[in-house]
Amino acid sequence: MNLLDTLLNATLVIGGYPILWREIIGNGFGLASAIGGMRRVVWAWPVGIIGNIILFTVFLGGVFHTPQNLDLYGQAGRQIMFLIVSVYGWWQWSKARNAGIREPQETDPSRSIVTEPHDDAAAVQPHWATTRQRIGLVVAALAGTIVFAMIFDALGSWGPWADAWIFTGSMLATYGMARGWTEFWLIWIGVDIVGVPLLLTAGYYPSAVLYIVYGSFVLWGFFVWLKVQRTEASKAEA
């Protein structure tokens, strides 16, 4: 139990502010998962799940007595949502990978999260969502933000409206990643724009810094997927 307490409460003091190591480590797993998502490798999903479990304990600051001592129910809740959607994404991409085992032109099951994929070895091929699917995303974004803001406010969450959009946007972006929609990167940008000031104000500095890093990363990922999408379209027309 003492070892568990030590691991849960281990901190790093930066500029006079205590920062939980598990917040840093959890965000590290999150970044690795994002890189894996951009590279379209199946192992992006289980790596992300590990980060979700760790960060769940971080954002319930009042419950787990973190240095911030603030409960962000949207941030904590989205870790559970990530875990559930990641299981779906893991299954969805694994299904494509298993198809590649039967048809070697599709995927290479031996690839890891750090492997640069060939165009014919990816777990998913990027494509735009249809007009109907985009409308569905917008409706879900508005409805989800309103509903979850009321729920988080009733629970006593700190910054319920921002927290609600971050939760809703993260859910939609993760679902879009699982479906292979290139738009999911743009949704992440909207999440980052709201997330950075919320986390800075709440004192979750490693997470805020990672959101800033994500801001640049998601732009990079968007153009990587867009390039792959255009390349595949050119091949189809040839």
Coordinates of C-alpha atoms in Angstrom, one line a residue:
M1 CA 0.0 0.0 0.0
N2 CA 2.9 2.4 0.8
L3 CA 4.3 1.7 -2.7
L4 CA 0.9 2.5 -4.2
D5 CA 0.6 5.7 -2.2
T6 CA 4.1 6.7 -3.3
L7 CA 3.3 6.1 -7.0
L8 CA 0.0 8.0 -6.7
N9 CA 1.4 11.0 -4.9
A10 CA 4.9 11.3 -6.5
T11 CA 5.4 14.9 -7.5
L12 CA 7.8 17.1 -9.4
V13 CA 8.1 20.7 -8.3
I14 CA 8.5 23.1 -11.2
G15 CA 8.6 26.9 -10.5
G16 CA 7.3 26.3 -7.0
Y17 CA 4.3 24.3 -8.3
P18 CA 3.9 20.6 -7.4
I19 CA 3.2 18.5 -10.5
L20 CA 2.1 14.9 -10.3
W21 CA 4.3 12.5 -12.1
R22 CA 1.2 10.5 -13.1
E23 CA -0.1 13.5 -15.0
I24 CA 3.1 13.7 -16.9
I25 CA 3.2 10.0 -17.6
G26 CA -0.5 9.8 -18.5
N27 CA -0.1 12.6 -21.0
G28 CA 3.0 10.9 -22.4
F29 CA 0.9 7.8 -23.2
G30 CA -1.7 10.1 -24.7
L31 CA 0.9 11.7 -27.0
A32 CA 2.2 8.3 -28.1
S33 CA -1.3 7.3 -28.9
A34 CA -1.8 10.4 -31.0
I35 CA 1.4 9.7 -32.9
G36 CA 0.2 6.1 -33.5
G37 CA -3.1 7.5 -34.7
M38 CA -1.4 9.7 -37.3
R39 CA 0.7 6.7 -38.4
R40 CA -2.5 4.6 -38.5
V41 CA -1.2 1.8 -36.4
V42 CA -3.5 -0.5 -34.4
W43 CA -1.4 -0.2 -31.2
A44 CA -2.3 3.5 -30.9
W45 CA -5.5 2.4 -29.2
P46 CA -4.2 0.2 -26.3
V47 CA -1.4 2.7 -25.6
G48 CA -4.0 5.4 -25.3
I49 CA -6.1 3.3 -22.9
I50 CA -3.2 3.1 -20.5
G51 CA -3.0 6.9 -20.5
N52 CA -6.7 7.2 -20.0
I53 CA -6.6 5.1 -16.8
I54 CA -3.8 7.2 -15.4
L55 CA -5.3 10.5 -16.2
F56 CA -8.7 9.6 -14.8
T57 CA -7.1 9.7 -11.3
V58 CA -5.5 13.0 -12.1
F59 CA -8.6 15.0 -13.1
L60 CA -10.6 14.0 -10.1
G61 CA -8.3 16.1 -8.0
G62 CA -10.7 16.4 -5.1
V63 CA -11.3 12.7 -4.9
F64 CA -7.6 11.6 -5.3
H65 CA -6.2 14.6 -3.4
T66 CA -4.0 15.9 -6.2
P67 CA -2.1 19.2 -5.7
Q68 CA -4.7 21.0 -7.9
N69 CA -7.5 19.6 -5.7
L70 CA -10.1 20.5 -8.4
D71 CA -12.6 18.1 -9.9
L72 CA -12.9 18.4 -13.7
Y73 CA -15.7 15.9 -14.4
G74 CA -15.5 16.5 -18.1
Q75 CA -11.8 15.8 -18.2
A76 CA -12.2 12.7 -16.0
G77 CA -15.3 11.5 -17.8
R78 CA -13.7 11.8 -21.2
Q79 CA -11.0 9.3 -20.0
I80 CA -13.8 6.8 -19.5
M81 CA -15.2 7.8 -22.8
F82 CA -11.8 7.4 -24.5
L83 CA -11.5 4.0 -23.0
I84 CA -14.8 2.8 -24.4
V85 CA -14.4 4.4 -27.8
S86 CA -10.8 3.2 -28.0
V87 CA -12.0 -0.4 -27.5
Y88 CA -14.3 0.3 -30.5
G89 CA -11.4 1.9 -32.5
W90 CA -9.1 -1.0 -31.6
W91 CA -11.7 -3.5 -32.8
Q92 CA -12.4 -1.5 -36.0
W93 CA -8.7 -1.1 -36.9
S94 CA -7.9 -4.7 -35.9
K95 CA -10.7 -5.9 -38.2
A96 CA -9.0 -4.0 -41.1
R97 CA -5.6 -5.5 -40.1
N98 CA -7.0 -9.0 -40.0
A99 CA -8.5 -8.5 -43.4
G100 CA -4.9 -7.6 -44.5
I101 CA -3.7 -11.0 -43.1
R102 CA -6.0 -12.6 -45.7
E103 CA -5.2 -10.0 -48.3
P104 CA -1.5 -8.9 -47.8
Q105 CA -2.0 -5.8 -49.9
E106 CA -4.0 -4.2 -47.1
T107 CA -2.0 -4.4 -43.9
D108 CA 1.1 -5.7 -42.2
P109 CA 0.2 -7.1 -38.7
S110 CA 3.8 -7.0 -37.5
R111 CA 4.0 -3.2 -37.4
S112 CA 4.4 -1.4 -34.1
I113 CA 3.4 2.1 -33.0
V114 CA 6.8 3.4 -33.9
T115 CA 6.9 2.0 -37.4
E116 CA 6.5 4.2 -40.4
P117 CA 3.7 2.5 -42.4
H118 CA 3.7 1.9 -46.1
D119 CA 0.6 3.2 -47.8
D120 CA -0.6 -0.4 -48.2
A121 CA 0.1 -1.3 -44.6
A122 CA -2.2 1.0 -42.7
A123 CA -5.0 0.0 -40.5
V124 CA -7.4 2.6 -41.9
Q125 CA -7.5 4.8 -45.1
P126 CA -8.4 8.5 -44.4
H127 CA -11.4 9.9 -46.1
W128 CA -13.8 12.8 -45.7
A129 CA -17.1 12.3 -43.9
T130 CA -20.2 12.6 -46.0
T131 CA -22.4 15.7 -45.8
R132 CA -25.0 13.8 -43.7
Q133 CA -22.2 12.7 -41.3
R134 CA -20.9 16.2 -41.0
I135 CA -24.3 17.5 -40.1
G136 CA -24.6 14.7 -37.5
L137 CA -21.2 15.8 -36.0
V138 CA -22.4 19.5 -35.7
V139 CA -25.7 18.5 -34.1
A140 CA -24.0 16.1 -31.7
A141 CA -21.5 18.8 -30.8
L142 CA -24.1 21.4 -29.9
A143 CA -26.5 19.0 -28.1
G144 CA -23.7 17.2 -26.3
T145 CA -22.1 20.4 -25.0
I146 CA -25.4 21.7 -23.7
V147 CA -26.5 18.5 -22.0
F148 CA -23.1 17.7 -20.5
A149 CA -22.6 21.3 -19.3
M150 CA -25.8 21.0 -17.3
I151 CA -24.8 17.6 -15.9
F152 CA -21.2 18.8 -15.0
D153 CA -22.6 21.9 -13.4
A154 CA -25.0 19.8 -11.3
L155 CA -22.1 17.6 -10.2
G156 CA -20.0 20.7 -9.2
S157 CA -17.5 20.5 -12.0
W158 CA -15.0 23.4 -12.3
G159 CA -15.7 25.3 -15.6
P160 CA -18.7 23.1 -16.7
W161 CA -19.3 24.7 -20.1
A162 CA -15.6 24.5 -21.3
D163 CA -15.4 21.1 -19.7
A164 CA -18.5 20.0 -21.5
W165 CA -17.2 21.0 -24.9
I166 CA -13.9 19.3 -24.3
F167 CA -15.7 16.1 -23.3
T168 CA -18.1 16.2 -26.3
G169 CA -15.4 17.3 -28.8
S170 CA -13.0 14.6 -27.6
M171 CA -15.7 12.0 -28.0
L172 CA -16.5 13.1 -31.5
A173 CA -12.9 13.3 -32.5
T174 CA -12.1 9.9 -31.2
Y175 CA -15.1 8.4 -32.9
G176 CA -14.0 10.2 -36.2
M177 CA -10.5 8.7 -35.8
A178 CA -12.0 5.2 -35.5
R179 CA -14.1 5.8 -38.7
G180 CA -11.1 7.2 -40.6
W181 CA -12.7 10.6 -41.1
T182 CA -10.0 13.3 -41.8
E183 CA -12.2 15.9 -40.1
F184 CA -11.4 14.4 -36.7
W185 CA -8.1 16.4 -36.6
L186 CA -10.1 19.7 -37.0
I187 CA -12.3 18.8 -34.1
W188 CA -9.2 18.3 -32.0
I189 CA -8.1 21.8 -32.8
G190 CA -11.4 23.1 -31.4
V191 CA -10.9 21.0 -28.2
D192 CA -7.3 22.4 -27.8
I193 CA -8.4 26.0 -28.2
V194 CA -10.8 25.7 -25.3
G195 CA -8.7 23.2 -23.3
V196 CA -5.5 25.2 -22.9
P197 CA -7.0 28.2 -21.0
L198 CA -9.2 25.9 -18.9
L199 CA -6.3 23.7 -17.8
L200 CA -3.9 26.7 -17.2
T201 CA -6.5 28.4 -15.0
A202 CA -7.2 25.1 -13.1
G203 CA -3.5 24.5 -12.5
Y204 CA -3.1 21.4 -14.6
Y205 CA 0.1 22.6 -16.2
P206 CA 1.5 19.4 -17.9
S207 CA -1.9 18.8 -19.5
A208 CA -2.1 22.4 -20.6
V209 CA 1.4 22.2 -22.1
L210 CA 0.4 19.0 -23.9
Y211 CA -2.7 20.6 -25.3
I212 CA -0.4 23.3 -26.8
V213 CA 1.8 20.6 -28.2
Y214 CA -1.3 18.8 -29.6
G215 CA -2.3 22.1 -31.3
S216 CA 0.8 21.9 -33.5
F217 CA 0.6 18.1 -33.7
V218 CA -3.0 17.9 -34.9
L219 CA -2.3 20.4 -37.7
W220 CA 0.6 18.1 -38.8
G221 CA -1.6 15.0 -38.5
F222 CA -4.3 16.7 -40.5
F223 CA -2.0 17.4 -43.4
V224 CA -0.5 13.9 -43.2
W225 CA -3.9 12.3 -43.5
L226 CA -4.9 14.8 -46.2
K227 CA -1.8 13.9 -48.2
V228 CA -2.5 10.2 -47.9
Q229 CA -6.1 10.8 -48.9
R230 CA -5.2 12.7 -52.0
T231 CA -2.6 10.1 -52.9
E232 CA -5.1 7.3 -52.7
A233 CA -7.6 9.4 -54.7
S234 CA -5.0 9.9 -57.4
K235 CA -4.2 6.2 -57.5
A236 CA -7.9 5.4 -57.8
E237 CA -8.3 7.8 -60.8
A238 CA -5.2 6.4 -62.5

